[in-house]
Short mmCIF file of C-alpha atoms and ligand atoms in Angstrom, two decimals:
data_model
loop_
_atom_site.label_atom_id
_atom_site.label_comp_id
_atom_site.label_asym_id
_atom_site.label_seq_id
_atom_site.Cartn_x
_atom_site.Cartn_y
_atom_site.Cartn_z
CA MET Q 295 -20.70 -55.42 -10.56
CA SER Q 296 -17.61 -53.28 -11.24
CA SER Q 297 -16.24 -54.53 -7.78
CA ARG Q 298 -15.52 -57.99 -9.14
CA TYR Q 299 -12.92 -56.31 -11.49
CA THR Q 300 -9.29 -55.03 -11.01
CA THR Q 301 -8.32 -52.15 -12.78
CA THR Q 302 -4.49 -51.74 -13.89
CA ILE Q 303 -3.28 -48.74 -15.11
CA GLY Q 304 0.39 -47.83 -16.68
CA LEU Q 305 1.29 -44.23 -17.60
CA GLU Q 306 3.63 -43.08 -20.24
CA ILE Q 307 4.33 -39.40 -19.60
CA HIS Q 308 6.12 -37.10 -22.30
CA ALA Q 309 7.62 -33.92 -21.25
CA GLU Q 310 9.28 -31.15 -23.04
CA LEU Q 311 12.72 -30.44 -21.67
CA ASN Q 312 13.34 -26.61 -21.00
CA THR Q 313 16.85 -26.43 -22.61
CA GLN Q 314 17.91 -23.30 -24.54
CA SER Q 315 18.36 -25.08 -27.91
CA LYS Q 316 16.74 -28.07 -29.51
CA MET Q 317 18.19 -31.61 -29.02
CA TRP Q 318 20.42 -32.10 -32.15
CA CYS Q 319 20.80 -28.42 -33.59
CA GLY Q 320 21.24 -25.17 -32.20
CA CYS Q 321 17.92 -23.85 -33.00
CA LYS Q 322 16.04 -22.14 -30.12
CA ASN Q 323 13.75 -24.40 -27.95
CA ASP Q 324 10.93 -21.97 -27.54
CA PRO Q 325 7.58 -23.18 -26.69
CA TYR Q 326 6.02 -19.60 -26.75
CA GLU Q 327 7.25 -18.86 -30.36
CA GLU Q 328 3.98 -17.91 -32.23
CA LYS Q 329 5.43 -17.55 -35.73
CA PRO Q 330 5.34 -20.95 -37.43
CA ASN Q 331 8.73 -22.18 -38.76
CA ALA Q 332 10.67 -19.56 -37.01
CA ASN Q 333 13.09 -21.81 -35.24
CA VAL Q 334 14.10 -24.07 -37.77
CA CYS Q 335 17.40 -25.35 -39.64
CA GLU Q 336 18.58 -27.95 -41.88
CA VAL Q 337 19.09 -30.39 -39.11
CA CYS Q 338 15.64 -30.35 -37.61
CA MET Q 339 14.19 -30.10 -40.94
CA ALA Q 340 15.99 -33.15 -42.13
CA HIS Q 341 17.91 -31.86 -45.21
CA PRO Q 342 19.92 -34.70 -46.47
CA GLY Q 343 23.55 -34.82 -45.36
CA THR Q 344 22.97 -33.10 -42.12
CA LEU Q 345 24.15 -34.67 -38.66
CA PRO Q 346 22.77 -34.54 -35.15
CA VAL Q 347 24.81 -33.43 -32.45
CA PRO Q 348 23.36 -34.50 -28.95
CA ASN Q 349 22.42 -31.70 -26.49
CA LYS Q 350 24.30 -32.26 -23.30
CA GLU Q 351 21.98 -30.23 -21.26
CA ALA Q 352 19.09 -32.36 -22.24
CA ILE Q 353 21.02 -35.44 -21.05
CA ARG Q 354 21.72 -33.67 -17.94
CA LYS Q 355 18.24 -32.88 -17.28
CA VAL Q 356 17.08 -36.50 -17.71
CA ILE Q 357 19.76 -37.63 -15.27
CA GLN Q 358 18.39 -34.98 -12.72
CA VAL Q 359 14.81 -36.25 -13.09
CA GLY Q 360 16.43 -39.92 -12.46
CA LEU Q 361 18.01 -38.77 -9.38
CA ALA Q 362 14.98 -37.16 -8.08
CA LEU Q 363 12.97 -40.15 -8.63
CA GLY Q 364 15.51 -42.52 -6.88
CA SER Q 365 16.28 -44.38 -10.30
CA LYS Q 366 19.35 -45.94 -11.52
CA ILE Q 367 21.30 -43.84 -13.98
CA ALA Q 368 22.51 -45.99 -16.68
CA ASP Q 369 26.43 -46.24 -17.06
CA PHE Q 370 25.86 -47.00 -20.75
CA THR Q 371 23.18 -45.62 -23.13
CA GLU Q 372 22.61 -45.02 -26.45
CA PHE Q 373 20.14 -43.51 -29.17
CA ASP Q 374 18.00 -45.49 -31.45
CA ARG Q 375 16.16 -44.71 -34.56
CA LYS Q 376 12.11 -45.52 -34.28
CA ASN Q 377 11.11 -45.69 -37.90
CA TYR Q 378 7.59 -44.42 -38.92
CA PHE Q 379 6.25 -42.20 -41.66
CA TYR Q 380 4.32 -38.99 -40.81
CA PRO Q 381 4.69 -35.47 -41.83
CA ASP Q 382 5.40 -34.33 -38.31
CA ILE Q 383 8.64 -36.49 -38.44
CA PRO Q 384 10.78 -35.23 -41.15
CA LYS Q 385 13.48 -37.74 -40.95
CA GLY Q 386 11.08 -40.56 -41.55
CA TYR Q 387 12.40 -41.70 -38.05
CA GLN Q 388 12.22 -40.46 -34.59
CA ILE Q 389 15.50 -40.67 -32.58
CA SER Q 390 14.47 -42.16 -29.29
CA GLN Q 391 16.00 -44.93 -26.99
CA TYR Q 392 15.20 -48.40 -26.87
CA LEU Q 393 17.25 -50.96 -24.97
CA TYR Q 394 19.46 -48.70 -23.07
CA PRO Q 395 17.47 -45.77 -21.60
CA ILE Q 396 19.27 -43.12 -19.64
CA VAL Q 397 17.10 -43.87 -16.30
CA SER Q 398 15.65 -47.04 -15.16
CA GLY Q 399 13.69 -47.79 -11.99
CA GLY Q 400 12.64 -45.39 -9.27
CA ALA Q 401 9.31 -44.66 -7.95
CA ILE Q 402 6.70 -41.76 -7.11
CA ASN Q 403 4.11 -42.47 -4.26
CA GLY Q 404 5.14 -46.23 -4.17
CA ILE Q 405 4.38 -46.63 -7.94
CA ALA Q 406 7.27 -48.14 -9.89
CA ILE Q 407 8.81 -46.46 -12.76
CA THR Q 408 9.92 -48.63 -15.37
CA ARG Q 409 12.36 -46.15 -17.24
CA VAL Q 410 12.94 -42.55 -18.54
CA HIS Q 411 14.58 -42.19 -21.83
CA LEU Q 412 15.16 -39.13 -23.97
CA GLU Q 413 13.97 -38.60 -27.44
CA GLU Q 414 12.91 -35.51 -29.78
CA ASP Q 415 9.55 -34.01 -30.15
CA THR Q 416 7.72 -34.09 -33.32
CA ALA Q 417 6.46 -31.08 -35.58
CA SER Q 418 2.85 -30.01 -34.75
CA SER Q 419 0.29 -30.44 -37.48
CA SER Q 420 -2.82 -28.55 -37.68
CA HIS Q 421 -5.55 -30.10 -39.77
CA ASP Q 422 -8.67 -27.69 -39.89
CA ASN Q 423 -7.28 -25.72 -42.89
CA GLU Q 424 -9.81 -26.49 -45.68
CA GLY Q 425 -8.39 -29.74 -46.84
CA TYR Q 426 -4.93 -28.98 -46.11
CA THR Q 427 -2.80 -29.96 -43.18
CA LEU Q 428 -0.22 -27.31 -42.06
CA VAL Q 429 2.97 -28.38 -40.20
CA ASN Q 430 5.01 -26.17 -38.04
CA TYR Q 431 8.57 -27.42 -37.40
CA ASN Q 432 9.10 -25.21 -34.37
CA ARG Q 433 8.74 -28.07 -32.13
CA ALA Q 434 10.52 -30.56 -34.22
CA GLY Q 435 13.63 -31.96 -32.41
CA VAL Q 436 12.92 -30.24 -29.10
CA PRO Q 437 14.13 -32.49 -26.40
CA LEU Q 438 11.55 -34.85 -25.04
CA MET Q 439 11.70 -37.25 -22.18
CA GLU Q 440 9.45 -40.13 -21.80
CA LEU Q 441 8.57 -41.69 -18.49
CA VAL Q 442 7.01 -45.15 -18.47
CA THR Q 443 5.58 -46.69 -15.19
CA GLU Q 444 4.83 -50.43 -14.60
CA PRO Q 445 1.38 -51.41 -14.58
CA VAL Q 446 0.76 -51.38 -10.91
CA ILE Q 447 -1.70 -48.16 -10.73
CA HIS Q 448 -5.09 -49.17 -9.69
CA SER Q 449 -7.25 -46.25 -9.79
CA ALA Q 450 -7.98 -42.94 -11.68
CA GLU Q 451 -7.22 -41.04 -8.45
CA GLU Q 452 -3.90 -42.85 -8.13
CA ALA Q 453 -2.98 -41.98 -11.63
CA GLY Q 454 -3.80 -38.44 -11.33
CA ALA Q 455 -1.73 -37.96 -8.10
CA PHE Q 456 1.27 -39.69 -9.75
CA ALA Q 457 1.17 -37.27 -12.75
CA ARG Q 458 0.77 -34.17 -10.48
CA GLU Q 459 3.64 -35.38 -8.26
CA LEU Q 460 5.71 -35.88 -11.41
CA GLN Q 461 4.81 -32.39 -12.69
CA ARG Q 462 6.07 -30.92 -9.32
CA ILE Q 463 9.29 -32.96 -9.52
CA LEU Q 464 9.98 -31.90 -12.86
CA ARG Q 465 9.59 -28.37 -11.86
CA TYR Q 466 11.54 -28.65 -8.77
CA VAL Q 467 14.54 -29.93 -10.59
CA GLY Q 468 14.00 -27.30 -13.36
CA ALA Q 469 13.93 -29.94 -15.94
CA SER Q 470 10.56 -28.70 -17.44
CA GLU Q 471 7.82 -26.22 -17.11
CA ALA Q 472 5.60 -29.33 -17.54
CA ASN Q 473 2.39 -27.15 -18.31
CA MET Q 474 -0.20 -29.77 -19.48
CA GLU Q 475 -2.44 -27.04 -21.29
CA MET Q 476 0.55 -25.91 -23.18
CA GLY Q 477 1.42 -29.58 -24.06
CA GLN Q 478 4.82 -29.40 -22.35
CA MET Q 479 3.66 -32.38 -20.48
CA ARG Q 480 1.46 -35.24 -22.00
CA VAL Q 481 -0.04 -38.08 -20.48
CA GLU Q 482 -0.93 -41.36 -22.01
CA ALA Q 483 -2.90 -43.94 -19.83
CA ASN Q 484 -2.97 -47.61 -20.70
CA ILE Q 485 -5.89 -49.21 -19.03
CA SER Q 486 -7.23 -52.62 -18.57
CA VAL Q 487 -9.56 -54.64 -16.30
CA SER Q 488 -9.53 -58.02 -15.19
CA LYS Q 489 -11.63 -60.50 -13.05
CA ASP Q 490 -8.72 -62.63 -12.27
CA LYS Q 491 -4.85 -62.47 -11.61
CA THR Q 492 -3.97 -62.10 -15.28
CA PHE Q 493 -4.01 -58.78 -17.06
CA GLY Q 494 -6.90 -57.88 -19.23
CA THR Q 495 -6.43 -56.25 -22.78
CA LYS Q 496 -5.25 -53.03 -22.70
CA CYS Q 497 -6.16 -49.51 -24.51
CA GLU Q 498 -4.00 -46.64 -24.63
CA VAL Q 499 -5.73 -43.14 -24.24
CA LYS Q 500 -3.95 -40.01 -25.71
CA ASN Q 501 -4.65 -36.39 -26.02
CA LEU Q 502 -5.25 -35.85 -22.37
CA ASN Q 503 -4.34 -32.24 -21.56
CA SER Q 504 -5.32 -31.79 -18.01
CA PHE Q 505 -5.08 -33.90 -14.98
CA LYS Q 506 -8.96 -33.80 -14.57
CA SER Q 507 -9.06 -35.41 -18.30
CA VAL Q 508 -6.46 -38.13 -17.24
CA GLU Q 509 -8.84 -39.09 -14.35
CA ASP Q 510 -12.04 -38.86 -16.31
CA ALA Q 511 -10.76 -40.74 -19.30
CA ILE Q 512 -9.66 -43.64 -16.86
CA ARG Q 513 -13.00 -43.68 -15.18
CA PHE Q 514 -14.77 -43.83 -18.58
CA GLU Q 515 -12.41 -46.34 -20.03
CA VAL Q 516 -12.89 -48.78 -16.99
CA GLU Q 517 -16.59 -48.44 -17.40
CA ARG Q 518 -16.50 -49.17 -21.00
CA HIS Q 519 -14.27 -52.21 -20.73
CA ILE Q 520 -16.44 -53.74 -17.80
CA ALA Q 521 -19.58 -53.02 -19.74
CA LEU Q 522 -18.25 -54.65 -22.96
CA ILE Q 523 -17.20 -57.77 -20.86
CA GLU Q 524 -20.41 -57.99 -19.08
CA GLU Q 525 -22.19 -58.08 -22.51
CA GLY Q 526 -20.05 -60.97 -23.41
CA GLY Q 527 -17.87 -58.90 -25.91
CA LYS Q 528 -14.08 -58.55 -25.93
CA VAL Q 529 -11.90 -55.41 -25.30
CA VAL Q 530 -9.68 -54.71 -28.57
CA GLN Q 531 -6.27 -53.48 -28.04
CA GLU Q 532 -6.12 -50.07 -29.73
CA THR Q 533 -5.09 -46.63 -29.23
CA ARG Q 534 -8.01 -44.15 -28.28
CA GLY Q 535 -8.57 -40.45 -28.10
CA TRP Q 536 -10.32 -38.24 -25.31
CA ASP Q 537 -13.22 -36.21 -26.53
CA GLU Q 538 -13.26 -33.55 -24.01
CA VAL Q 539 -16.82 -32.19 -25.01
CA LYS Q 540 -18.35 -35.41 -25.16
CA GLN Q 541 -16.56 -36.67 -21.98
CA GLU Q 542 -15.64 -40.10 -23.84
CA THR Q 543 -12.81 -41.96 -25.68
CA PHE Q 544 -13.00 -42.92 -29.20
CA SER Q 545 -11.12 -45.34 -31.37
CA GLN Q 546 -8.01 -43.92 -33.15
CA ARG Q 547 -5.95 -46.80 -34.44
CA LYS Q 548 -5.24 -50.20 -33.56
CA LYS Q 549 -1.95 -50.35 -31.88
CA GLU Q 550 1.25 -50.86 -33.61
CA ASN Q 551 3.93 -53.31 -32.11
CA ALA Q 552 7.42 -52.52 -31.39
CA HIS Q 553 8.69 -54.58 -34.20
CA ASP Q 554 6.75 -52.32 -36.62
CA TYR Q 555 9.13 -49.47 -35.78
CA ARG Q 556 12.31 -51.31 -36.73
CA TYR Q 557 14.47 -49.83 -33.83
CA PHE Q 558 18.06 -49.93 -34.28
CA PRO Q 559 20.97 -47.83 -32.89
CA ASP Q 560 21.46 -44.41 -34.79
CA PRO Q 561 24.97 -44.72 -36.35
CA ASP Q 562 25.21 -41.03 -36.62
CA LEU Q 563 25.34 -40.61 -32.69
CA PRO Q 564 28.02 -41.63 -30.39
CA LYS Q 565 27.44 -44.22 -27.63
CA MET Q 566 27.87 -42.76 -24.34
CA TYR Q 567 29.41 -43.79 -21.05
CA LEU Q 568 27.46 -41.26 -18.75
CA HIS Q 569 29.78 -41.73 -15.80
CA GLU Q 570 32.47 -40.44 -17.93
CA VAL Q 571 30.56 -37.39 -19.04
CA PHE Q 572 28.93 -36.52 -15.87
CA ASP Q 573 29.77 -36.40 -12.37
CA ILE Q 574 26.70 -38.32 -11.29
CA GLU Q 575 27.35 -38.19 -7.35
CA ALA Q 576 28.04 -34.55 -7.39
CA MET Q 577 24.63 -34.03 -9.42
CA ARG Q 578 22.92 -36.18 -6.65
CA LYS Q 579 23.98 -34.05 -4.00
CA GLU Q 580 22.70 -31.02 -6.03
CA ILE Q 581 19.02 -32.50 -6.06
CA PRO Q 582 16.79 -30.14 -3.91
CA GLU Q 583 14.61 -31.45 -1.06
CA LEU Q 584 11.44 -32.44 -3.02
CA ALA Q 585 7.94 -31.07 -2.33
CA SER Q 586 6.58 -34.40 -0.62
CA SER Q 587 9.38 -34.44 1.72
CA ARG Q 588 9.35 -30.63 2.44
CA ALA Q 589 5.59 -31.03 3.25
CA LYS Q 590 6.16 -33.73 5.67
CA ARG Q 591 8.93 -31.77 7.32
CA LEU Q 592 6.87 -28.54 7.58
CA THR Q 593 3.75 -30.33 8.99
CA VAL Q 594 5.84 -32.01 11.53
CA ASP Q 595 7.98 -29.16 12.61
CA TYR Q 596 5.28 -26.32 12.56
CA ALA Q 597 2.05 -28.12 12.79
CA LEU Q 598 0.86 -26.26 9.81
CA LYS Q 599 -2.36 -27.14 8.09
CA SER Q 600 -2.04 -29.46 5.12
CA ASP Q 601 -3.81 -27.41 2.72
CA ILE Q 602 -1.62 -24.43 3.42
CA VAL Q 603 1.65 -26.76 3.30
CA GLU Q 604 0.56 -27.96 -0.05
CA ILE Q 605 0.43 -24.33 -1.37
CA ILE Q 606 3.66 -23.48 0.12
CA VAL Q 607 5.57 -26.55 -1.17
CA ASN Q 608 3.86 -26.68 -4.63
CA ASP Q 609 6.41 -24.24 -6.03
CA ARG Q 610 10.11 -24.57 -5.28
CA GLY Q 611 10.57 -20.87 -4.92
CA THR Q 612 7.83 -20.34 -2.66
CA ALA Q 613 9.08 -23.31 -0.44
CA GLU Q 614 12.52 -22.06 -0.28
CA TYR Q 615 11.19 -18.35 0.57
CA PHE Q 616 9.18 -19.82 3.32
CA ASP Q 617 11.83 -21.93 4.81
CA THR Q 618 14.26 -19.05 5.07
CA LEU Q 619 11.80 -17.17 6.85
CA VAL Q 620 10.93 -19.62 9.55
CA SER Q 621 13.89 -21.54 9.96
CA GLY Q 622 14.88 -21.58 13.66
CA LYS Q 623 11.65 -20.13 14.57
CA ASP Q 624 8.66 -21.70 16.49
CA SER Q 625 5.20 -23.08 15.33
CA ALA Q 626 3.14 -20.00 16.20
CA TYR Q 627 5.45 -17.85 14.12
CA ALA Q 628 5.61 -20.22 11.17
CA ASN Q 629 1.86 -20.34 10.96
CA LEU Q 630 1.61 -16.37 11.25
CA VAL Q 631 4.01 -16.22 8.29
CA ALA Q 632 2.34 -18.92 6.33
CA ASN Q 633 -1.12 -17.11 6.76
CA TYR Q 634 0.22 -13.66 5.74
CA LEU Q 635 1.94 -15.07 2.68
CA VAL Q 636 -0.79 -17.54 1.46
CA VAL Q 637 -3.82 -15.09 2.41
CA ASP Q 638 -2.55 -11.85 2.22
CA VAL Q 639 0.31 -11.62 -0.10
CA PHE Q 640 -1.09 -14.12 -2.47
CA GLY Q 641 -4.50 -12.04 -2.41
CA LEU Q 642 -2.95 -8.92 -3.32
CA LEU Q 643 -0.63 -10.37 -6.01
CA LYS Q 644 -3.75 -12.05 -7.64
CA LYS Q 645 -5.72 -8.76 -7.46
CA GLU Q 646 -2.78 -6.97 -9.35
CA GLY Q 647 -2.74 -9.76 -11.79
CA LYS Q 648 0.99 -10.74 -10.75
CA ALA Q 649 2.37 -14.33 -10.48
CA LEU Q 650 2.44 -15.99 -7.32
CA VAL Q 651 6.45 -16.54 -7.37
CA ALA Q 652 9.08 -15.65 -5.02
CA GLU Q 653 10.31 -12.98 -7.06
CA ASN Q 654 6.97 -10.96 -6.44
CA PHE Q 655 7.03 -11.43 -2.60
CA PRO Q 656 7.96 -9.03 -0.12
CA SER Q 657 11.90 -8.99 0.60
CA HIS Q 658 12.89 -11.36 3.67
CA THR Q 659 14.18 -8.24 5.64
CA ALA Q 660 10.75 -6.58 5.02
CA PHE Q 661 8.64 -9.66 6.07
CA SER Q 662 10.65 -10.40 9.02
CA THR Q 663 10.38 -6.81 10.13
CA LEU Q 664 6.67 -6.94 9.77
CA LEU Q 665 6.40 -10.07 11.83
CA ALA Q 666 8.87 -8.58 14.65
CA MET Q 667 6.57 -5.60 14.90
CA ILE Q 668 3.50 -7.68 15.07
CA SER Q 669 5.14 -10.00 17.92
CA ALA Q 670 6.05 -6.86 19.87
CA ASN Q 671 2.62 -5.61 19.59
CA GLU Q 672 3.85 -2.48 17.62
CA LEU Q 673 1.54 -3.34 14.74
CA SER Q 674 -2.04 -4.77 14.73
CA SER Q 675 -2.95 -7.12 12.06
CA ARG Q 676 -4.98 -4.49 10.52
CA GLY Q 677 -1.72 -2.51 10.27
CA ALA Q 678 0.11 -5.29 9.08
CA LYS Q 679 -2.26 -5.85 6.02
CA ASP Q 680 -2.22 -2.28 5.28
CA LEU Q 681 1.55 -2.21 5.16
CA LEU Q 682 1.92 -5.16 2.87
CA PRO Q 683 0.86 -3.30 -0.54
CA PHE Q 684 3.87 -0.94 0.04
CA MET Q 685 6.15 -3.70 0.74
CA LEU Q 686 5.21 -5.25 -2.63
CA ALA Q 687 5.48 -2.12 -4.51
CA ASP Q 688 9.04 -1.27 -2.92
CA LYS Q 689 11.37 -4.30 -2.07
CA SER Q 690 13.76 -2.07 -0.24
CA LEU Q 691 11.01 -0.31 1.80
CA ASP Q 692 11.91 0.68 5.42
CA VAL Q 693 8.95 -1.08 6.94
CA LYS Q 694 9.32 0.54 10.50
CA LYS Q 695 9.59 4.12 9.08
CA THR Q 696 6.59 3.51 6.77
CA ALA Q 697 4.46 2.26 9.54
CA GLU Q 698 5.44 5.39 11.37
CA LYS Q 699 4.74 7.88 8.52
CA LYS Q 700 1.29 5.96 7.77
CA GLY Q 701 0.40 6.11 11.45
CA LEU Q 702 0.17 2.45 11.69
CA ILE Q 703 1.95 1.84 14.81
CA GLN Q 704 0.18 0.52 17.21
CA THR Q 705 -0.44 2.32 20.65
CA ASN Q 706 0.17 0.21 23.81
CA ASP Q 707 0.16 3.60 25.81
CA THR Q 708 -2.43 2.36 28.65
CA GLU Q 709 -3.37 5.85 29.74
CA ALA Q 710 -4.08 7.22 26.26
CA LEU Q 711 -6.28 4.14 25.68
CA LYS Q 712 -8.17 4.42 28.90
CA LYS Q 713 -9.23 7.90 27.81
CA ILE Q 714 -10.68 6.41 24.68
CA VAL Q 715 -12.33 3.92 26.56
CA THR Q 716 -13.94 6.24 28.99
CA ASP Q 717 -15.17 8.43 25.99
CA VAL Q 718 -16.75 5.72 24.09
CA ILE Q 719 -18.69 4.46 27.24
CA ALA Q 720 -19.98 7.91 27.98
CA GLU Q 721 -21.26 8.27 24.19
CA SER Q 722 -22.78 4.95 24.28
CA ALA Q 723 -25.36 4.94 27.05
CA LYS Q 724 -28.02 2.99 25.43
CA GLN Q 725 -25.57 0.12 24.15
CA VAL Q 726 -24.11 0.15 27.93
CA ALA Q 727 -27.46 -0.47 29.22
CA ASP Q 728 -28.09 -3.20 26.78
CA TYR Q 729 -24.83 -4.85 27.72
CA LYS Q 730 -25.40 -4.60 31.31
CA SER Q 731 -28.88 -6.12 30.96
CA GLY Q 732 -27.30 -9.24 29.37
CA LYS Q 733 -26.74 -8.45 25.65
CA GLU Q 734 -23.18 -9.82 25.77
CA SER Q 735 -22.67 -9.36 21.90
CA MET Q 736 -22.51 -5.56 22.61
CA PHE Q 737 -18.99 -6.02 23.96
CA MET Q 738 -17.23 -6.11 20.53
CA TYR Q 739 -19.15 -2.99 19.46
CA PHE Q 740 -17.32 -1.17 22.18
CA VAL Q 741 -13.89 -2.68 21.03
CA GLY Q 742 -14.84 -1.72 17.44
CA GLN Q 743 -15.78 1.87 18.61
CA CYS Q 744 -12.47 2.40 20.51
CA MET Q 745 -10.49 0.88 17.49
CA LYS Q 746 -12.24 3.63 15.21
CA LYS Q 747 -11.59 6.49 17.62
CA SER Q 748 -8.02 5.29 17.95
CA LYS Q 749 -7.78 5.21 13.82
CA GLY Q 750 -6.70 1.60 14.15
CA ALA Q 751 -3.75 2.42 16.42
CA GLY Q 752 -4.94 0.96 19.58
CA ASN Q 753 -4.07 -2.49 20.57
CA PRO Q 754 -7.29 -4.33 20.41
CA GLN Q 755 -6.23 -6.84 23.21
CA LEU Q 756 -5.41 -3.85 25.55
CA PHE Q 757 -8.73 -2.11 24.70
CA GLN Q 758 -10.61 -5.46 25.52
CA GLU Q 759 -9.12 -5.76 28.88
CA LEU Q 760 -9.76 -1.95 29.62
CA LEU Q 761 -13.40 -2.28 28.64
CA LYS Q 762 -13.87 -5.25 30.76
CA ASP Q 763 -12.53 -3.24 33.82
CA ALA Q 764 -14.60 -0.34 32.78
CA LEU Q 765 -17.90 -2.15 32.26
CA ALA Q 766 -17.42 -4.60 35.28
P1 LIG B 987 3.46 -51.44 -25.43
O1 LIG B 987 4.70 -52.49 -26.18
O2 LIG B 987 2.02 -52.12 -26.04
O3 LIG B 987 3.72 -49.98 -25.73
P2 LIG B 987 4.36 -51.60 -23.03
O4 LIG B 987 4.99 -53.09 -22.38
O5 LIG B 987 5.63 -50.96 -23.53
O6 LIG B 987 3.37 -51.96 -24.06
O7 LIG B 987 3.73 -50.94 -21.91
C1 LIG B 987 3.30 -49.53 -22.22
C2 LIG B 987 2.54 -49.00 -20.97
O8 LIG B 987 1.33 -49.91 -20.70
C3 LIG B 987 3.50 -49.04 -19.67
O9 LIG B 987 3.09 -48.04 -18.86
C4 LIG B 987 2.92 -50.29 -19.04
O10 LIG B 987 2.80 -50.43 -17.52
C5 LIG B 987 1.31 -50.35 -19.36
N1 LIG B 987 0.66 -51.71 -19.50
C6 LIG B 987 1.25 -52.88 -20.03
N2 LIG B 987 0.38 -53.84 -19.79
C7 LIG B 987 -0.81 -53.32 -19.31
C8 LIG B 987 -2.21 -53.92 -18.94
N3 LIG B 987 -2.45 -55.12 -19.13
N4 LIG B 987 -3.04 -52.96 -18.40
C9 LIG B 987 -2.56 -51.79 -18.31
N5 LIG B 987 -1.49 -51.07 -18.58
C10 LIG B 987 -0.64 -51.90 -19.19
MG1 LIG B 988 4.64 -48.02 -25.62
ZN1 LIG B 989 17.28 -26.71 -36.05
#
């Protein structure tokens, strides 16, 4: 039944920009401030007679986002007033952009972006206070960008992937922390279904505070629309909320139209010719290589597994850390680094409750030394794992000296190892008999015994060779 329908989705995504100060005043932009109304002033509280001054850093960040998305950066741009009356918007209008957004065009994963504009966030209201609504103005006037896509997305998964990729890009260019749970990135999904080439009536779903909710809400809405149409009913254009507990959408309000907002250019703010204020071409050159392109490069150059690549490129600092370590090295080396980083270093950091960020990784020098010692057979993988905690605790650790001090240097001294092999065989008469009567799995027991006798210092490869000779 549902296969006869085409699903159409367009996303509107807001992200709080991580500037030092708010959009129109000098108040601190701090999403972590817990004291209500701590970061407020006459401007963001909309006292009469106050005037806004645009935050240049916020405009710069939106341009950076546009450059990363391959969009067109406007020459001319201006701010507009979007009029509506609600306690969370103290001026009685929100300063936004209407006809001349800073950014237009561009794409993520082939999905066309309509525009990215700059506006201000609202205050946050809390309603569950015995009949009162409390309003906290810390967030009022925080720079907020809004990205709008064309209605060209056709599945929940595609929409989720778009939002995840946008989050990575925002973090890569340093425009926003884009944490969905914190409300730093907020996704609204417009959804419609149709049996022919014309668009069906859309509903907009809000309050989606995780990527999973985005996908779940879209799937729910698609099914709801199809069921409605199949019963002979009609979809009503409206704004809906997402109930995380019930896993369903619910009607919030019938959608207002653009003319209800009576947009007009804000006379208190200057019109801007961006190319006169910013060196856009210089900014373009400063855009870092993005995660998706890094992932492709690392896969091609080093044949790394895709799940490991995704973990490495997900965070820009980690990706750059990794790139520095493996640049000019071969695939075997890169795979070794990737494994020690993603499995062992990450494992240790998680155990210590530390963030998985480059500042907490071992120094490049220490890591390179460790790998050189492994390649030279001076260190077993066991020894390497034992050294890592010391490397994390002390960034300037002398890895080689520590390995010596802790007795972790691997012995490649064939004569010494031969002696151990002889001893182990002499002490394991029964196991040797078993082995010789065909129980080949016994072999690893002997290797284990040898490693134990050498206190982990013997080279396991060498032990294996020597054991094979001795047992032949
Ligand atoms: P509105 O004026 O109602 O806000 P817009 O044209 O500004 O509508 O589009 C808002 C969002 O809705 C955009 O992301 C757009 O891609 C999406 N959209 C528009 N029409 C549809 C549709 N029929 N089905 C799904 N999404 C749509
Ligand atoms: Mg809209
Ligand atoms: Zn202020």
